[in-house]
């Protein structure tokens, strides 16, 4: 998009002006003033100069008992004490000096003081006053806003341009697009809405995990409706000085109203929109900024053509005042893409790269389950980079498959050498997972297992495949998932009769799952449908906080252990029953380092 920015005079500009004034003062004015200063000399110098006729004017000051005189061209002023000298008048007359009693202008001590002290102070006070007036102007929304760039909204303005982002560039996210297309329609023809008396929401909140295309959607709305697009991040409002953020908000809205119809996009709004919890020592600047935002949103009448879009991945942390009707009253979820969405996103990004004809996006989309739009864009780019590294002219299916692993599990670690025994343990561990998964029908079969160490630290890697979209999971499926997670350790115990550190991630995941089953999904017989935990940030990792008594916590812990233990035993049983297959598959993986889902099933079914 085409970006227009107003030029802003930088801070250094003002410093340079002050410095120049000071230099001018010191190098030109002060020497001139000093020149006019009186030089004190001995009486004999006065006598010599008189004799040499080098004196122009003389003033005899009887009261002060001194003689002040100048040289011939008047550039220097001298002073000497008076002595009893009766011939003085005669000699002066002969030397041709003027001594008519005319007062020689000399720099008085007062003037010197004024020039060297008071004047600089006045200059500084003047500059200070000027700056503070500018700042106050700014805070009051005045027109001159350049000083220090403080309080000036630095919203980037995108104006309509032919290569602007359109809805077609945002793949998947059909519901969000449908929701937002109403805004586009409104911006094209606000009159239609006014006639009926319908009012558009002032603010729309785009909510979803990072990298799902919230910013893109906001830009697409502006692109589709051909209106200016003001974009600013929540954190940009928060300045060092209290009150500056608020004035930035005012400035942003003033600009927006001038350009209406237009779209204002505030990214990461949670940076300013967090709940005001009244804690002592709270963040004054943030709260003032938020208050200003609330006031501005109330201030402009509906249907004036300014639509505010905001994005966040922590909607639960937002202040209720911000989300009430009349402000951000519409919430558009922008979720992680489903299978079809992933395929479409891959296709959109693949348009930019040269592809081999054999590439099958549905397989890639299946493999990259849970990936966000941004990750999918990254996968395509990594594949293209790999093709360049290998001097090929186009991207192949295997490039894409390998890049999924790169994006999800990191690069292959070239110099990590596993000992023979370690490699065997890792092979059994990974096959343990896969075998337990395959034997429990509901669990997804594996796509590929590798035991090449990755830069992420994983020694082996099992890529599970999603057959379709899953929205609900039954208790049995969840239990099976836990069993699959414990399958790795179970295999190690069965074969080597010892445990290794390789299972730490599995343990973490299994525990998390078991805990959620008991505290959030109501899958424990003792607690019925009582929520023991609440999710605090759904889109960022899904952290939870406990809300129950200490005794209940102890009971929950006991039940979590029981649940995981039961599934661990189940996994061990499955592996024991299929010990020959376990050995065969682990040997295969140990030899080849990679086994695909098909090869796996062939050996299992043989
Ligand atoms: P968010 O604001 O939700 O964190 P962005 O809109 O900044 O995410 O998306 C980051 C990048 O991910 C985009 O530049 C784009 O390349 C890619 N992307 C994300 N979602 C999509 C999508 N639905 N369709 C196409 N590209 C997408």
Coordinates of C-alpha atoms in Angstrom, one line a residue, residues 384-599:
X384 CA 11.4 -22.2 -1.6
X385 CA 14.6 -21.4 0.3
X386 CA 15.4 -25.1 0.4
X387 CA 14.9 -25.4 -3.4
X388 CA 17.3 -22.5 -3.9
X389 CA 19.9 -24.1 -1.6
X390 CA 19.7 -27.3 -3.7
X391 CA 19.9 -25.4 -7.0
X392 CA 16.5 -26.4 -8.2
X393 CA 14.2 -24.2 -10.3
X394 CA 11.0 -25.2 -8.5
X395 CA 9.6 -26.4 -5.2
X396 CA 8.8 -30.1 -4.8
X397 CA 6.4 -31.9 -2.4
X398 CA 9.3 -33.1 -0.3
X399 CA 10.6 -29.6 0.1
X400 CA 7.3 -28.6 1.6
X401 CA 7.1 -31.7 3.8
X402 CA 10.6 -31.1 5.1
X403 CA 9.9 -27.4 5.7
X404 CA 6.9 -28.4 7.9
X405 CA 9.3 -30.2 10.1
X406 CA 11.7 -27.3 10.0
X407 CA 9.0 -24.8 11.0
X408 CA 7.5 -27.0 13.7
X409 CA 10.5 -29.0 15.0
X410 CA 13.5 -26.9 13.9
X411 CA 16.4 -27.7 11.5
X412 CA 18.1 -31.0 11.4
X413 CA 21.1 -30.9 13.7
X414 CA 24.0 -31.9 11.6
X415 CA 26.6 -32.5 14.2
X416 CA 24.6 -34.2 16.9
X417 CA 25.7 -37.8 17.0
X418 CA 23.7 -40.2 19.0
X419 CA 25.4 -43.2 20.4
X420 CA 24.2 -46.6 19.2
X421 CA 22.3 -47.2 22.5
X422 CA 20.7 -43.7 22.4
X423 CA 19.6 -44.2 18.9
X424 CA 18.0 -47.5 19.8
X425 CA 16.2 -45.9 22.8
X426 CA 14.9 -43.1 20.7
X427 CA 13.7 -45.5 18.0
X428 CA 11.8 -47.6 20.6
X429 CA 10.4 -44.5 22.2
X430 CA 8.9 -43.1 18.9
X431 CA 7.6 -46.5 17.8
X432 CA 6.1 -46.9 21.2
X433 CA 4.0 -43.7 20.7
X434 CA 3.0 -44.7 17.2
X435 CA 2.1 -48.3 18.0
X436 CA -0.1 -47.3 21.0
X437 CA -1.8 -44.7 18.7
X438 CA -2.3 -47.1 15.9
X439 CA -3.8 -49.8 18.2
X440 CA -6.4 -47.4 19.6
X441 CA -8.5 -46.8 16.6
X442 CA -9.7 -43.3 17.4
X443 CA -6.2 -41.9 17.6
X444 CA -4.8 -40.4 14.4
X445 CA -2.3 -42.7 12.7
X446 CA 1.2 -41.3 12.1
X447 CA 2.3 -39.7 8.9
X448 CA 6.0 -40.0 9.4
X449 CA 8.6 -40.7 12.2
X450 CA 12.2 -39.6 12.1
X451 CA 15.0 -40.0 14.6
X452 CA 17.2 -37.3 13.2
X453 CA 18.0 -34.8 16.0
X454 CA 16.5 -31.4 15.5
X455 CA 17.7 -28.0 16.6
X456 CA 14.7 -27.6 18.8
X457 CA 16.2 -30.3 21.0
X458 CA 13.9 -33.1 20.0
X459 CA 15.8 -36.3 19.2
X460 CA 12.9 -38.0 17.4
X461 CA 9.8 -36.6 15.8
X462 CA 6.4 -38.2 15.1
X463 CA 4.2 -36.3 12.7
X464 CA 0.6 -37.1 13.4
X465 CA -2.0 -36.7 10.7
X466 CA -5.4 -35.2 11.1
X467 CA -7.9 -37.0 8.9
X468 CA -10.6 -34.4 9.0
X469 CA -11.6 -31.6 11.3
X470 CA -12.3 -32.4 14.9
X471 CA -14.4 -30.1 17.0
X472 CA -15.3 -32.4 19.9
X473 CA -13.3 -34.9 21.6
X474 CA -14.9 -37.7 23.7
X475 CA -13.5 -38.8 27.1
X476 CA -12.3 -42.0 25.5
X477 CA -10.4 -40.1 22.8
X478 CA -8.7 -37.9 25.4
X479 CA -7.8 -41.0 27.4
X480 CA -6.3 -42.6 24.3
X481 CA -4.3 -39.5 23.7
X482 CA -2.8 -39.7 27.1
X483 CA -2.1 -43.4 26.5
X484 CA -0.3 -42.5 23.3
X485 CA 1.7 -39.8 25.0
X486 CA 2.9 -42.4 27.7
X487 CA 3.6 -45.0 25.0
X488 CA 7.2 -43.8 24.5
X489 CA 8.2 -44.2 28.0
X490 CA 6.3 -47.5 28.3
X491 CA 8.3 -48.9 25.4
X492 CA 11.6 -47.9 27.0
X493 CA 10.6 -49.6 30.2
X494 CA 9.4 -52.7 28.5
X495 CA 12.6 -53.1 26.4
X496 CA 15.3 -51.5 28.5
X497 CA 13.8 -51.8 31.9
X498 CA 14.8 -48.2 32.6
X499 CA 13.6 -44.7 32.1
X500 CA 15.3 -41.9 30.2
X501 CA 15.0 -38.1 30.1
X502 CA 13.5 -38.2 26.6
X503 CA 9.9 -38.3 27.9
X504 CA 9.8 -34.9 29.6
X505 CA 7.7 -33.2 27.0
X506 CA 5.3 -36.2 26.8
X507 CA 4.9 -36.1 30.6
X508 CA 4.1 -32.4 30.5
X509 CA 1.5 -32.8 27.8
X510 CA -0.1 -35.8 29.4
X511 CA -0.4 -34.1 32.7
X512 CA -1.9 -31.0 31.2
X513 CA -4.5 -33.0 29.3
X514 CA -5.4 -35.1 32.4
X515 CA -5.7 -32.0 34.5
X516 CA -8.0 -30.3 32.0
X517 CA -10.2 -33.4 31.9
X518 CA -10.7 -33.3 35.6
X519 CA -10.8 -29.6 36.3
X520 CA -12.4 -28.2 33.1
X521 CA -14.2 -30.8 31.1
X522 CA -16.1 -32.4 34.1
X523 CA -14.8 -35.8 33.3
X524 CA -14.2 -36.9 36.8
X525 CA -17.0 -38.7 38.7
X526 CA -16.3 -36.8 42.0
X527 CA -16.5 -33.3 40.9
X528 CA -19.4 -33.6 38.5
X529 CA -19.8 -30.5 36.4
X530 CA -17.9 -28.1 38.6
X531 CA -15.2 -26.0 37.1
X532 CA -12.0 -26.0 39.2
X533 CA -9.9 -24.1 36.7
X534 CA -10.5 -21.2 34.4
X535 CA -8.5 -20.4 31.3
X536 CA -6.8 -17.1 31.6
X537 CA -5.6 -16.5 28.1
X538 CA -7.2 -18.7 25.6
X539 CA -5.2 -17.6 22.5
X540 CA -1.8 -17.5 24.0
X541 CA -0.9 -20.9 25.4
X542 CA -4.1 -21.3 27.3
X543 CA -2.7 -20.9 30.8
X544 CA -5.1 -21.6 33.6
X545 CA -5.7 -20.5 37.1
X546 CA -7.1 -22.7 39.9
X547 CA -10.1 -21.6 41.8
X548 CA -10.7 -24.2 44.5
X549 CA -9.8 -25.0 48.1
X550 CA -6.5 -26.5 49.1
X551 CA -8.2 -29.8 49.9
X552 CA -9.8 -30.0 46.5
X553 CA -6.4 -29.2 44.9
X554 CA -4.9 -32.2 46.7
X555 CA -7.7 -34.4 45.5
X556 CA -7.3 -33.1 41.9
X557 CA -3.6 -33.9 42.0
X558 CA -4.4 -37.4 43.3
X559 CA -6.9 -38.0 40.5
X560 CA -4.6 -36.6 37.8
X561 CA -1.9 -39.1 38.9
X562 CA -4.5 -41.9 38.9
X563 CA -5.7 -41.1 35.4
X564 CA -2.2 -40.9 33.9
X565 CA -1.1 -44.0 35.6
X566 CA -4.1 -46.0 34.3
X567 CA -3.4 -44.9 30.7
X568 CA 0.3 -45.6 31.2
X569 CA -0.5 -49.1 32.2
X570 CA -2.9 -49.5 29.3
X571 CA -0.1 -48.4 26.9
X572 CA 2.4 -50.8 28.5
X573 CA -0.2 -53.6 28.0
X574 CA -0.7 -52.8 24.3
X575 CA 3.0 -52.8 23.7
X576 CA 3.5 -56.0 25.6
X577 CA 0.8 -57.7 23.5
X578 CA 2.5 -56.5 20.3
X579 CA 6.1 -56.9 21.4
X580 CA 7.2 -58.6 18.2
X581 CA 5.8 -55.7 16.1
X582 CA 7.4 -53.2 18.4
X583 CA 10.8 -54.8 17.9
X584 CA 10.4 -55.1 14.1
X585 CA 9.3 -51.5 13.7
X586 CA 12.0 -50.1 16.0
X587 CA 14.6 -52.1 14.1
X588 CA 13.3 -50.7 10.8
X589 CA 13.4 -47.1 12.2
X590 CA 16.8 -47.6 13.7
X591 CA 18.2 -48.8 10.3
X592 CA 16.5 -46.2 8.1
X593 CA 16.1 -43.3 10.6
X594 CA 12.8 -42.5 8.9
X595 CA 9.6 -44.4 8.5
X596 CA 6.5 -43.2 6.7
X597 CA 2.9 -43.9 7.8
X598 CA 2.4 -46.3 4.9
X599 CA 5.5 -48.3 5.7

